[in-house]
Coordinates of C-alpha atoms in Angstrom, one line a residue:
M129 CA 0.0 0.0 0.0
Y130 CA 1.3 3.5 -0.8
E131 CA 0.4 7.1 -1.1
T132 CA -2.1 6.9 -3.8
E133 CA -3.5 10.2 -2.5
A134 CA -0.4 12.0 -3.8
N135 CA 0.8 9.6 -6.5
S136 CA -1.4 8.8 -9.4
K137 CA 1.1 8.1 -12.2
K138 CA 0.9 4.7 -13.9
E139 CA 3.1 3.2 -16.5
S140 CA 2.9 0.2 -18.8
S141 CA 4.0 -3.3 -17.6
D142 CA 5.7 -3.7 -20.9
Q143 CA 8.9 -2.4 -19.3
I144 CA 9.1 -5.5 -17.1
P145 CA 10.7 -8.5 -19.0
A146 CA 8.6 -11.6 -19.0
E147 CA 11.2 -13.7 -17.1
I148 CA 11.3 -11.0 -14.3
A149 CA 7.5 -10.9 -14.0
A150 CA 7.6 -14.7 -13.7
Q151 CA 10.0 -14.3 -10.7
F152 CA 7.6 -11.9 -9.0
R153 CA 5.0 -14.7 -9.3
E154 CA 7.0 -17.1 -7.1
L155 CA 5.5 -15.9 -3.8
K156 CA 1.9 -16.8 -4.9
G157 CA 0.7 -19.9 -3.2
G158 CA 3.5 -19.9 -0.7
V159 CA 2.4 -16.9 1.3
L160 CA -0.4 -17.6 3.7
E161 CA -0.7 -14.2 5.4
R162 CA 0.9 -10.8 5.0
T163 CA 0.8 -7.3 6.4
V164 CA -0.3 -4.2 4.6
L165 CA 2.2 -1.5 5.2
P166 CA 1.6 2.1 4.1
W167 CA 4.8 3.0 2.3
S168 CA 5.5 6.7 1.4
E169 CA 8.2 9.0 0.1
H170 CA 10.2 10.8 2.8
C171 CA 13.5 12.6 3.3
T172 CA 16.4 11.6 5.5
E173 CA 16.9 15.3 6.3
C174 CA 13.3 16.3 6.9
V175 CA 12.9 19.4 9.1
W176 CA 9.3 20.1 8.1
P177 CA 8.0 22.7 7.5
T178 CA 11.2 24.8 7.7
C179 CA 12.8 23.0 4.8
Y180 CA 10.0 23.8 2.4
S181 CA 11.2 27.4 2.3
T182 CA 15.0 26.9 2.8
C183 CA 15.8 23.7 0.8
D184 CA 16.8 24.0 -2.9
L185 CA 15.7 20.4 -3.4
Y186 CA 12.1 21.1 -2.3
T187 CA 9.5 20.2 -5.0
P188 CA 5.9 20.4 -3.9
R189 CA 3.4 17.5 -4.5
K190 CA -0.3 17.9 -5.1
D191 CA -0.8 17.9 -1.3
G192 CA 1.9 20.4 -0.6
R193 CA 4.4 17.9 0.9
C194 CA 7.8 17.4 -0.6
R195 CA 8.4 15.2 -3.7
R196 CA 11.3 13.0 -2.8
F197 CA 11.3 10.7 -5.8
S198 CA 11.9 12.0 -9.2
D199 CA 8.6 10.8 -10.7
G200 CA 6.8 10.0 -7.4
M201 CA 5.7 6.5 -6.7
V202 CA 4.8 5.1 -10.1
R203 CA 2.4 2.2 -10.2
I204 CA 3.1 -0.7 -12.7
D205 CA 0.2 -3.1 -12.8
C206 CA 1.8 -6.6 -12.5
P207 CA -0.8 -9.4 -12.0
E208 CA 2.1 -11.8 -11.3
A209 CA 3.1 -10.0 -8.1
L210 CA 1.6 -10.9 -4.7
N211 CA -0.1 -7.5 -4.4
S212 CA -0.8 -7.2 -8.1
Y213 CA 1.4 -4.2 -8.8
L214 CA 5.0 -2.9 -8.6
L215 CA 6.3 0.5 -7.5
K216 CA 8.8 2.1 -9.8
I217 CA 11.0 4.6 -7.9
R218 CA 13.8 6.9 -8.8
F219 CA 15.3 8.2 -5.6
K220 CA 16.3 11.9 -5.4
R221 CA 19.1 12.9 -3.1
W222 CA 18.1 12.2 0.5
G223 CA 15.0 10.4 -0.6
K224 CA 13.9 7.3 1.3
L225 CA 11.1 4.8 1.5
W226 CA 9.4 4.9 4.9
T227 CA 6.5 3.2 6.6
P228 CA 5.2 2.8 10.1
G229 CA 5.7 -0.9 10.9
N230 CA 3.5 -3.5 12.3
I231 CA 3.1 -7.3 12.2
R232 CA -0.7 -7.4 11.8
L233 CA -1.2 -10.4 9.5
R234 CA -4.1 -10.7 7.1
S235 CA -5.1 -13.4 4.7
V236 CA -3.8 -12.8 1.2
P237 CA -7.3 -12.1 -0.2
D238 CA -8.2 -9.7 2.7
A239 CA -4.9 -7.9 2.2
L240 CA -5.5 -7.5 -1.5
S241 CA -9.1 -6.3 -0.9
L242 CA -7.8 -3.7 1.6
E243 CA -5.2 -2.5 -0.9
R244 CA -7.8 -2.2 -3.7
R245 CA -10.1 -0.2 -1.5
D246 CA -7.3 2.1 -0.5
Y247 CA -6.3 2.6 -4.1
W248 CA -9.9 3.5 -5.1
I249 CA -10.2 6.1 -2.3
G250 CA -6.8 7.6 -2.9
T251 CA -7.3 7.8 -6.6
T252 CA -10.6 9.5 -6.2
L253 CA -9.1 12.1 -3.9
Y254 CA -6.3 12.7 -6.3
Q255 CA -8.6 13.2 -9.2
L256 CA -10.8 15.9 -7.6
P257 CA -11.0 18.6 -10.2
H258 CA -9.1 21.5 -8.4
V259 CA -6.3 21.9 -6.0
T260 CA -8.1 23.5 -3.1
P261 CA -7.4 23.8 0.6
L262 CA -10.2 21.2 1.1
K263 CA -8.5 18.7 -1.3
T264 CA -5.1 19.2 0.4
F265 CA -6.7 18.8 3.8
A266 CA -8.5 15.6 2.7
T267 CA -5.4 14.0 1.2
Q268 CA -3.2 14.8 4.1
K269 CA -5.8 13.5 6.6
R270 CA -6.3 10.4 4.6
Y271 CA -2.6 9.4 4.7
S272 CA -2.3 10.4 8.4
F273 CA -5.2 8.1 9.1
K274 CA -3.4 5.2 7.4
K275 CA -0.3 5.8 9.5
R276 CA -2.2 5.9 12.7
M277 CA -4.0 2.7 11.8
A278 CA -0.7 1.0 11.0
Y279 CA 0.9 2.0 14.3
H280 CA -2.1 0.8 16.3
A281 CA -3.0 -2.3 14.3
S282 CA -4.0 -5.2 16.5
V283 CA -1.6 -8.1 16.4
T284 CA -2.9 -11.6 15.6
G285 CA -1.9 -14.6 17.5
T286 CA 0.5 -15.9 14.8
S287 CA 3.8 -14.3 14.0
P288 CA 5.3 -13.7 10.6
T289 CA 8.1 -16.0 9.3
S290 CA 10.0 -13.2 7.7
F291 CA 10.1 -9.8 6.2
I292 CA 10.3 -10.0 2.4
L293 CA 11.7 -7.3 0.1
E294 CA 11.4 -7.9 -3.7
C295 CA 13.2 -5.6 -6.1
Y296 CA 14.1 -5.6 -9.8
N297 CA 17.2 -3.6 -10.7
P298 CA 17.3 -3.2 -14.5
S299 CA 20.6 -1.3 -14.7
P300 CA 24.0 -2.9 -14.8
N301 CA 25.1 -0.9 -11.7
L302 CA 25.2 -2.3 -8.2
V303 CA 22.7 -0.5 -5.9
R304 CA 23.2 -0.6 -2.1
L305 CA 20.2 0.1 0.2
S306 CA 20.2 0.2 4.0
L307 CA 17.1 -1.4 5.6
T308 CA 16.5 -0.1 9.1
M309 CA 13.8 -0.9 11.6
R310 CA 13.7 1.3 14.7
S311 CA 11.4 1.5 17.7
I312 CA 9.6 4.8 18.0
D313 CA 10.4 4.7 21.7
D314 CA 13.6 6.9 22.1
R315 CA 14.7 4.8 25.0
V316 CA 15.3 1.8 22.7
K317 CA 18.6 2.8 21.1
I318 CA 19.6 -0.2 19.1
P319 CA 17.9 -0.7 15.7
F320 CA 17.8 -3.6 13.4
Q321 CA 19.9 -2.8 10.2
R322 CA 20.7 -4.8 7.1
L323 CA 22.8 -3.7 4.1
I324 CA 21.2 -4.9 0.9
E325 CA 23.1 -5.2 -2.3
L326 CA 21.1 -5.2 -5.6
S327 CA 23.1 -6.2 -8.6
S328 CA 21.4 -6.2 -12.0
G329 CA 18.3 -8.4 -12.1
F330 CA 15.7 -9.7 -9.7
H331 CA 16.2 -10.0 -6.0
R332 CA 14.1 -11.4 -3.2
I333 CA 15.5 -10.7 0.3
R334 CA 14.1 -12.7 3.2
V335 CA 15.0 -11.4 6.7
R336 CA 13.9 -13.9 9.4
Y337 CA 11.4 -12.7 12.0
E338 CA 13.6 -14.1 14.8
E339 CA 16.6 -12.1 13.6
I340 CA 14.7 -8.8 13.7
A341 CA 13.0 -9.7 17.0
K342 CA 16.5 -9.9 18.7
F343 CA 16.6 -6.1 18.3
L344 CA 13.0 -4.9 18.5
D345 CA 9.7 -5.7 20.2
L346 CA 7.8 -6.0 17.0
R347 CA 4.5 -5.9 18.8
S348 CA 5.2 -2.3 19.8
P349 CA 5.2 0.6 17.3
F350 CA 8.3 0.9 15.1
N351 CA 9.4 2.5 11.8
I352 CA 11.0 1.0 8.7
D353 CA 13.4 2.9 6.4
L354 CA 14.8 1.9 3.1
V355 CA 17.6 4.3 2.1
P356 CA 20.0 4.3 -0.9
N357 CA 23.6 4.4 0.2
E358 CA 24.6 6.5 -2.8
D359 CA 22.8 8.9 -5.1
Q360 CA 20.5 6.8 -7.3
A361 CA 18.8 9.5 -9.3
E362 CA 19.3 7.8 -12.6
T363 CA 18.5 4.3 -11.5
A364 CA 14.9 3.1 -11.5
L365 CA 14.1 0.3 -9.1
Y366 CA 11.0 -1.8 -9.2
F367 CA 9.7 -2.9 -5.8
G368 CA 7.2 -5.7 -5.3
T369 CA 6.4 -7.2 -1.9
M370 CA 7.7 -5.2 1.0
E371 CA 5.9 -6.8 3.9
F372 CA 6.0 -9.1 6.8
V373 CA 4.7 -12.5 5.7
R374 CA 3.9 -15.9 7.0
E375 CA 4.9 -18.6 4.5
G376 CA 4.0 -22.3 4.3
A377 CA 6.6 -24.9 4.8
S378 CA 6.6 -25.9 1.1
K379 CA 7.2 -22.4 -0.4
E380 CA 10.5 -23.2 -2.0
K381 CA 9.3 -26.3 -3.9
A382 CA 6.1 -24.6 -4.9
A383 CA 8.2 -21.7 -6.4
V384 CA 10.5 -23.8 -8.4
V385 CA 7.9 -24.6 -11.0
E386 CA 7.8 -21.0 -12.2
L387 CA 11.6 -20.6 -12.4
K388 CA 13.4 -20.5 -15.7
P389 CA 15.5 -23.7 -16.4
Q390 CA 18.2 -24.4 -13.9
E391 CA 21.1 -24.2 -16.3
Q392 CA 20.2 -20.6 -17.0
K393 CA 20.7 -19.6 -13.4
K394 CA 24.1 -18.7 -12.2
I395 CA 25.6 -20.3 -9.1
K396 CA 25.6 -18.1 -5.9
C397 CA 27.1 -20.7 -3.5
L398 CA 29.2 -23.8 -4.0
V399 CA 28.6 -26.4 -1.3
W400 CA 31.5 -28.8 -0.7
D401 CA 31.7 -32.2 0.9
L402 CA 35.0 -32.7 2.8
D403 CA 36.3 -36.4 2.9
N404 CA 37.7 -37.4 -0.5
T405 CA 36.2 -34.3 -2.0
M406 CA 37.9 -31.3 -0.5
W407 CA 40.9 -33.4 0.7
D408 CA 42.2 -36.9 0.0
G409 CA 41.4 -39.2 2.9
I410 CA 38.7 -39.6 5.6
L411 CA 39.1 -37.5 8.8
V412 CA 37.7 -40.1 11.3
E413 CA 39.8 -42.9 9.8
D414 CA 43.1 -41.2 8.8
G415 CA 43.3 -38.4 11.3
P416 CA 44.0 -34.7 10.7
A417 CA 47.8 -35.1 10.1
K418 CA 47.4 -37.3 7.0
L419 CA 44.9 -35.1 5.2
R420 CA 46.0 -33.0 2.2
L421 CA 44.0 -30.7 -0.1
K422 CA 43.3 -32.1 -3.5
P423 CA 45.3 -30.5 -6.3
Q424 CA 44.2 -26.9 -7.2
I425 CA 41.3 -26.9 -4.7
G426 CA 42.7 -23.8 -3.0
E427 CA 43.1 -21.9 -6.3
I428 CA 39.5 -22.8 -7.4
I429 CA 38.1 -21.6 -4.1
K430 CA 39.9 -18.3 -4.3
K431 CA 39.1 -17.7 -7.9
L432 CA 35.3 -18.3 -7.3
D433 CA 35.5 -16.2 -4.2
E434 CA 36.8 -13.2 -6.2
R435 CA 33.9 -13.6 -8.5
G436 CA 31.5 -13.2 -5.6
I437 CA 30.5 -16.9 -5.5
L438 CA 30.2 -18.0 -2.0
H439 CA 31.4 -21.3 -0.5
S440 CA 29.9 -23.5 2.2
I441 CA 30.3 -27.1 3.5
V442 CA 28.0 -30.0 4.1
S443 CA 29.9 -32.9 5.7
K444 CA 29.2 -35.9 7.9
N445 CA 32.0 -35.3 10.5
N446 CA 32.8 -34.1 13.9
R447 CA 32.4 -30.3 13.6
D448 CA 35.3 -29.1 15.8
E449 CA 37.8 -31.5 14.2
A450 CA 36.8 -30.6 10.7
I451 CA 37.0 -26.9 11.4
G452 CA 40.4 -27.4 12.9
V453 CA 41.6 -29.1 9.7
L454 CA 40.3 -26.3 7.5
K455 CA 42.1 -23.8 9.7
S456 CA 45.3 -25.7 9.5
L457 CA 45.0 -25.8 5.7
G458 CA 44.5 -22.0 5.6
I459 CA 41.0 -22.0 4.0
E460 CA 38.6 -21.9 6.9
E461 CA 37.7 -18.2 6.3
Y462 CA 36.2 -18.9 2.9
F463 CA 33.3 -21.1 4.2
L464 CA 30.0 -19.5 5.3
C465 CA 27.4 -21.3 7.5
P466 CA 29.2 -24.7 7.4
Q467 CA 26.9 -27.6 8.1
I468 CA 29.1 -30.3 9.7
S469 CA 27.1 -32.9 11.6
W470 CA 25.7 -36.5 11.2
Q471 CA 22.3 -35.3 9.9
P472 CA 21.2 -35.9 6.3
K473 CA 23.0 -33.6 3.9
S474 CA 19.7 -32.4 2.4
E475 CA 19.0 -30.7 5.7
G476 CA 22.3 -29.0 5.7
I477 CA 21.7 -27.8 2.1
Q478 CA 18.4 -26.3 3.2
N479 CA 20.0 -24.6 6.2
I480 CA 22.6 -23.0 4.0
A481 CA 20.1 -21.5 1.6
R482 CA 18.0 -20.2 4.5
Q483 CA 21.0 -18.7 6.4
L484 CA 22.5 -17.1 3.4
N485 CA 19.1 -15.9 2.3
I486 CA 19.5 -17.1 -1.3
G487 CA 17.4 -19.3 -3.5
I488 CA 18.1 -23.0 -3.0
D489 CA 18.2 -23.3 -6.8
T490 CA 21.4 -21.2 -6.8
L491 CA 23.4 -23.9 -5.0
L492 CA 25.9 -26.4 -6.5
F493 CA 26.7 -29.4 -4.3
V494 CA 29.9 -31.3 -4.8
D495 CA 30.4 -34.8 -3.3
D496 CA 32.3 -38.0 -4.0
S497 CA 29.4 -40.2 -2.9
E498 CA 26.7 -41.0 -5.5
F499 CA 24.4 -41.9 -2.6
E500 CA 24.7 -38.4 -1.1
L501 CA 24.3 -36.7 -4.5
Q502 CA 21.1 -38.6 -5.1
Q503 CA 19.8 -38.0 -1.6
V504 CA 20.2 -34.3 -1.9
Q505 CA 18.5 -34.3 -5.4
A506 CA 15.6 -36.4 -4.2
A507 CA 15.0 -33.9 -1.4
H508 CA 15.8 -30.8 -3.4
P509 CA 15.4 -31.4 -7.2
E510 CA 16.3 -27.7 -7.9
V511 CA 19.8 -28.1 -6.4
R512 CA 22.5 -28.8 -9.0
V513 CA 24.9 -31.6 -8.1
L514 CA 28.4 -32.5 -9.3
S515 CA 30.5 -35.6 -8.8
A516 CA 33.8 -34.7 -7.0
D517 CA 35.9 -36.2 -9.8
R518 CA 34.9 -33.3 -12.0
Y519 CA 35.9 -30.5 -9.6
L520 CA 38.8 -29.3 -11.7
G521 CA 36.3 -27.9 -14.3
I522 CA 34.1 -26.0 -11.9
A523 CA 35.6 -22.6 -12.5
D524 CA 35.1 -22.9 -16.2
M525 CA 31.5 -24.0 -16.0
E526 CA 29.0 -21.6 -17.6
I527 CA 26.9 -21.4 -14.5
C528 CA 30.0 -20.0 -12.6
Q529 CA 30.7 -17.3 -15.2
V530 CA 29.7 -14.1 -13.4
P531 CA 30.9 -10.5 -13.7
V532 CA 33.9 -9.7 -11.5
S533 CA 33.9 -6.3 -9.7
A534 CA 35.2 -4.7 -6.6
E535 CA 31.9 -5.4 -5.0
S536 CA 32.0 -9.1 -5.9
R537 CA 35.3 -9.4 -4.2
E538 CA 33.8 -8.1 -0.9
R539 CA 30.6 -10.3 -1.0
R540 CA 31.9 -13.0 1.3
K541 CA 33.1 -10.4 3.8
L542 CA 29.6 -8.7 3.8
Y543 CA 28.0 -12.0 4.6
Q544 CA 30.5 -12.7 7.4
V545 CA 29.7 -9.2 8.9
E546 CA 26.0 -10.0 8.8
S547 CA 26.6 -13.4 10.5
Q548 CA 28.8 -11.8 13.1
R549 CA 26.1 -9.2 13.8
E550 CA 23.5 -11.8 14.3
N551 CA 25.7 -13.9 16.5
V552 CA 26.5 -11.1 18.9
A553 CA 23.2 -9.2 18.8
G554 CA 22.0 -10.6 22.1
N555 CA 25.2 -9.5 23.9
F556 CA 24.5 -5.8 23.8
G557 CA 21.4 -5.6 26.0
N558 CA 20.9 -1.9 26.7
D559 CA 24.6 -1.1 26.2
Y560 CA 24.2 1.4 23.4
L561 CA 27.9 2.4 23.4
A562 CA 28.8 -1.2 22.9
F563 CA 26.5 -1.4 19.9
L564 CA 28.1 1.8 18.4
R565 CA 31.5 0.2 18.8
Y566 CA 30.3 -2.8 17.0
C567 CA 29.0 -0.6 14.1
N568 CA 32.6 0.3 13.2
I569 CA 31.7 3.9 12.5
R570 CA 34.3 5.8 10.5
L571 CA 34.3 9.6 10.3
N572 CA 36.2 11.0 7.2
I573 CA 37.2 14.6 7.6
H574 CA 38.0 16.6 4.4
P575 CA 38.6 20.3 3.7
M576 CA 35.9 22.1 1.7
T577 CA 36.8 22.3 -2.0
E578 CA 35.3 23.3 -5.3
E579 CA 34.3 19.7 -5.7
N580 CA 32.3 19.3 -2.6
I581 CA 31.0 22.8 -2.1
S582 CA 27.6 22.1 -3.6
R583 CA 27.1 19.2 -1.1
V584 CA 28.0 21.6 1.7
H585 CA 25.5 24.2 0.4
E586 CA 22.7 21.6 0.4
L587 CA 23.6 20.5 4.0
T588 CA 23.6 24.1 5.3
Q589 CA 20.1 24.7 3.8
R590 CA 18.6 21.6 5.4
T591 CA 20.1 21.0 8.8
N592 CA 18.1 22.2 11.8
Q593 CA 18.2 19.7 14.6
M594 CA 22.0 19.7 14.7
N595 CA 22.8 23.2 13.4
F596 CA 24.6 24.8 16.3
S597 CA 25.0 28.3 14.7
G598 CA 21.7 28.6 12.8
N599 CA 23.5 29.8 9.7
R600 CA 22.4 28.9 6.2
Y601 CA 25.0 29.7 3.5
E602 CA 24.5 30.5 -0.1
N603 CA 27.1 29.2 -2.6
S604 CA 28.6 32.7 -3.1
V605 CA 29.2 33.0 0.7
L606 CA 30.8 29.5 0.8
E607 CA 33.1 30.5 -2.0
R608 CA 34.2 33.6 -0.1
I609 CA 34.8 31.4 3.0
L610 CA 36.9 29.0 0.9
S611 CA 39.2 31.9 -0.2
T612 CA 39.6 33.3 3.3
P613 CA 43.0 32.3 4.7
H614 CA 42.2 32.4 8.4
L615 CA 39.1 30.2 8.1
D616 CA 39.5 26.4 8.2
T617 CA 36.7 24.4 6.8
Y618 CA 35.8 20.8 7.4
V619 CA 33.4 18.6 5.4
L620 CA 32.5 15.3 7.1
D621 CA 31.2 12.0 5.7
V622 CA 30.5 8.9 7.7
E623 CA 30.3 5.2 7.0
D624 CA 29.8 2.1 9.1
R625 CA 29.4 -1.7 8.6
F626 CA 25.9 -1.1 7.2
G627 CA 26.8 1.4 4.5
S628 CA 27.7 5.0 3.8
Y629 CA 25.8 8.1 5.2
G630 CA 27.5 10.4 2.6
V631 CA 28.2 14.0 3.5
V632 CA 26.8 14.6 7.0
G633 CA 28.6 17.6 8.5
F634 CA 30.3 20.9 8.1
C635 CA 32.4 23.1 10.3
I636 CA 34.2 26.4 10.2
V637 CA 37.0 27.5 12.5
D638 CA 38.5 31.0 12.7
T639 CA 42.1 30.1 13.4
S640 CA 43.0 33.6 14.6
V641 CA 41.2 33.0 18.0
P642 CA 40.7 29.9 17.7
L643 CA 36.9 30.0 17.4
M644 CA 34.5 27.4 16.0
T645 CA 31.9 29.7 14.3
D646 CA 29.8 26.9 12.7
L647 CA 29.1 23.3 13.4
M648 CA 26.2 21.4 11.8
F649 CA 25.4 17.7 11.3
S650 CA 22.8 15.7 9.5
C651 CA 20.2 14.1 11.7
R652 CA 21.1 10.8 10.1
V653 CA 24.1 10.5 12.5
Q654 CA 22.3 12.0 15.5
S655 CA 23.1 10.1 18.8
K656 CA 25.9 8.1 17.1
R657 CA 28.7 10.1 19.0
V658 CA 30.0 11.4 15.7
E659 CA 29.7 15.0 16.9
H660 CA 31.5 14.1 20.1
A661 CA 34.4 12.6 18.2
F662 CA 34.8 15.5 15.8
L663 CA 34.5 18.2 18.4
A664 CA 37.0 16.5 20.6
H665 CA 39.3 16.2 17.6
I666 CA 39.3 19.9 16.7
I667 CA 39.6 21.0 20.3
R668 CA 42.8 19.0 20.7
K669 CA 44.1 20.2 17.3
Y670 CA 43.7 23.9 17.9
I671 CA 44.9 23.9 21.5
A672 CA 48.0 22.0 20.3
M673 CA 48.5 24.4 17.4
T674 CA 48.0 27.7 19.4
G675 CA 48.4 26.9 23.0
K676 CA 45.2 29.0 23.6
D677 CA 41.8 28.2 24.9
F678 CA 39.4 26.9 22.3
H679 CA 36.1 28.9 21.7
A680 CA 32.8 27.9 20.1
N681 CA 29.6 29.7 19.1
Y682 CA 26.3 28.0 19.9
R683 CA 22.9 29.5 19.2
R684 CA 20.4 27.5 21.3
T685 CA 17.1 26.7 19.8
S686 CA 14.3 24.3 20.7
R687 CA 15.3 22.1 17.8
N688 CA 19.0 21.8 18.6
A689 CA 18.7 21.7 22.4
Q690 CA 19.0 17.9 22.7
S691 CA 21.9 17.7 20.3
G692 CA 23.6 20.6 22.0
R693 CA 24.3 18.4 25.0
V694 CA 27.5 17.5 23.2
F695 CA 29.0 20.7 24.5
D696 CA 28.1 19.7 28.1
D697 CA 29.4 16.2 27.5
L698 CA 32.8 17.6 26.4
L699 CA 32.8 20.1 29.3
L700 CA 32.7 23.4 27.4
R701 CA 31.4 26.1 29.6
E702 CA 29.4 29.2 28.7
V703 CA 31.3 32.5 29.3
G704 CA 28.8 34.9 27.7
I705 CA 25.7 35.5 25.6
D706 CA 25.4 38.2 22.9
D707 CA 22.2 38.6 20.9
G708 CA 21.2 35.0 21.6
L709 CA 24.6 33.6 20.7
S710 CA 26.4 31.8 23.4
R711 CA 30.2 31.8 23.6
L712 CA 31.6 28.6 25.0
V713 CA 35.2 27.9 26.0
F714 CA 37.4 24.9 26.6
P715 CA 40.5 25.7 28.7
N716 CA 43.9 24.8 27.1
D717 CA 45.0 23.1 30.3
R718 CA 42.2 20.6 30.5
E719 CA 42.3 17.1 29.1
V720 CA 39.8 16.6 26.3
P721 CA 37.3 13.7 27.0
E722 CA 37.5 10.9 24.6
D723 CA 35.2 7.8 24.4
K724 CA 37.2 6.1 21.5
I725 CA 34.0 4.9 19.7
I726 CA 34.5 6.6 16.3
D727 CA 37.4 5.9 13.9
L728 CA 38.7 9.2 12.5
V729 CA 40.4 9.5 9.1
V730 CA 41.6 13.1 8.4
Y731 CA 42.3 14.0 4.8
D732 CA 44.3 17.0 3.4
S733 CA 44.6 17.6 -0.3
V734 CA 47.1 14.7 -0.7
E735 CA 46.8 11.9 1.9
A736 CA 44.9 10.7 4.9
T737 CA 45.9 10.4 8.5
R738 CA 44.0 7.9 10.8
T739 CA 43.5 8.9 14.5

C-alpha cells in the first residue's frame, strides 16, 4: 500500500521483462498471510515545515508535501506480483522509502481487498478537479489516518516467518540500500539494520522474523526505512512485496515450477563435501595429520570467491575436528554457514540456503558419494549436483561465469559481517555504546573544496536539529569562506558496517582566535557520537597548534537543544551571551574527554591520517 492520495502516475507493464515478471509470481501460493504497510516517500533530512522554504531540493506535490522521488511512486500493474502491482521509484538525493511498521497479518485475499479499496479512495481524492485547501486537507488527513491505523494495528496470535523485500534492478550498476527498523520509543537505542546489495536483475531478500526480534519488540510501534547508500537519481528500481509475511513450509518447492530452467541460473554458492572431495582421505579414519587438499582446490576456491561466488560445506564429520583441519589448511575463512554434523545432507543444504538468504536453486553441491548426491537431489530437485571427480572444471562452467567487480570481491566479507552481527546481537542488552563500537563507525574529515562545495550548500540549507549556529549559507558565501586564509573548513562524511551516510557535517573554525563559528550535522548521524568525536578532535588540534583556549559559538534553539548536549558532555562552559549567541570555551590546560568509539580519518589535499 502506498500514497495513492499524492501519487497517481501509472506506466505500462511492458517495461518488465517476462522472465522477471515470472519471478515476482513465485510468492503466490507460498504466502499464507501478510501485512499491509503504508509506504510513502520521505526525506532523510526532513525538518518540516522549515525546509519547504529553505531547501533548494524542495519540490511540492499535489498535497503540498515534498516530492522526494523524481517521478513520485509510479504504479506498474503486474498481476504476477503478490499484491498485483509494482512500484517504480527513482530516488532523489536524501529520498527514502518509509513506513510505520506492524506485524498485523491478514489473509492474502483480505490484504488484496484492503489495498484495492485504498487505491480507489486515494485515486478518487487525487482526481478531484481542483487543487483546493479542502482537497489538500483531505489527502493529508487520509494518509495520516493510514499511518495511525498502521501504528495501532491489533496483532494476531500468529507471528510472521520473515520480512520480504522484492526488487528488480534493470541497470548494470550495483545499488546498495540500507534497511533499518527502529522503535519509536527513544529509550530503545539499538535498531535492526541490514545492508542490501542489488546487482542487476531480480532479488528477493528474506529477513527472518527471529533475527529482527532480537533487536525490536515488533508488537510495539516501530518505523521502517529503506535508504539508498549513494545517489540513485538515474536508477529506476521496481519494488514488489515489502511486507512481513507468513509462508507455508513448502514455499521453495512450490516456487521452483515458475523458475526458468536451472542451467540458465548462475551459481551463488558452491557447497562442498570434505572427505575425498575437499581433501584426500577420511578424517575419522586417517586423522588430521594425514589429510591433504586435493590439487588446485585452493586456487579454485579463491578464484570463485573473487567472482563473488560463496562457499559452504555439508559434511558428515565431527564439527570441531573438521573446522580445525580447515584452519590448518588455511582456507577456513572462505566457508559460510558450514553444516558439519551427522544429519542428512539435504537438511544441511536447506539450512545454508536459508541462512545465506539465497534461492536453494542457486546452490551447486559437490560430493564424491553418488548416494549423497542422489539423496540431496531427491529432497531438493532444484539443487544442482556434481561428482567430486569433476571438480577441476568448476571454475570454467558456464553457471559459474559471473561479472567480477570490486563489489563481488567483498561479497563474502559482507555475509561474514552480517553473520557476526546476528551472533552477537543478544550480547548488547541496553549497552548502546557497545552497539556503536560494533558498528565500526568511521568519520572521514575533508577540507571544503570546489568539488564538494555544492554538497555543503545543500547541507547548510537543510540542517536544523543539529545546526549549532543557525546559519544557512548560499554558494557565493561559501566561495568567499573558501578563499579566506584564516578560516579552516571541514566537510564530514560517515560510513559504518551497514553502509555510507554520505556528507553529514560541516564546520568552520576561525584560526585567529581559535573559534568554531559553525558546526552542523545531518540528523542521520544523531546520537551516534560522531559529533563528540569530531568536536574532541578539533579542540585537541587547535589547542596543540596555538596553546590557547578553544572557543565555540552556539545559538540555542528548541530544535537543537537535545543535540547541544554534546557541549556539556565535552565540558565546554558558557562565558557569555550576545544577541542569543552563546560563547563557549574549553580551557587549554584541561584534558579533552574521549570515548574512543569513532574511527577518524583526516584528509588533506594529498593523503589521509588515521587517528
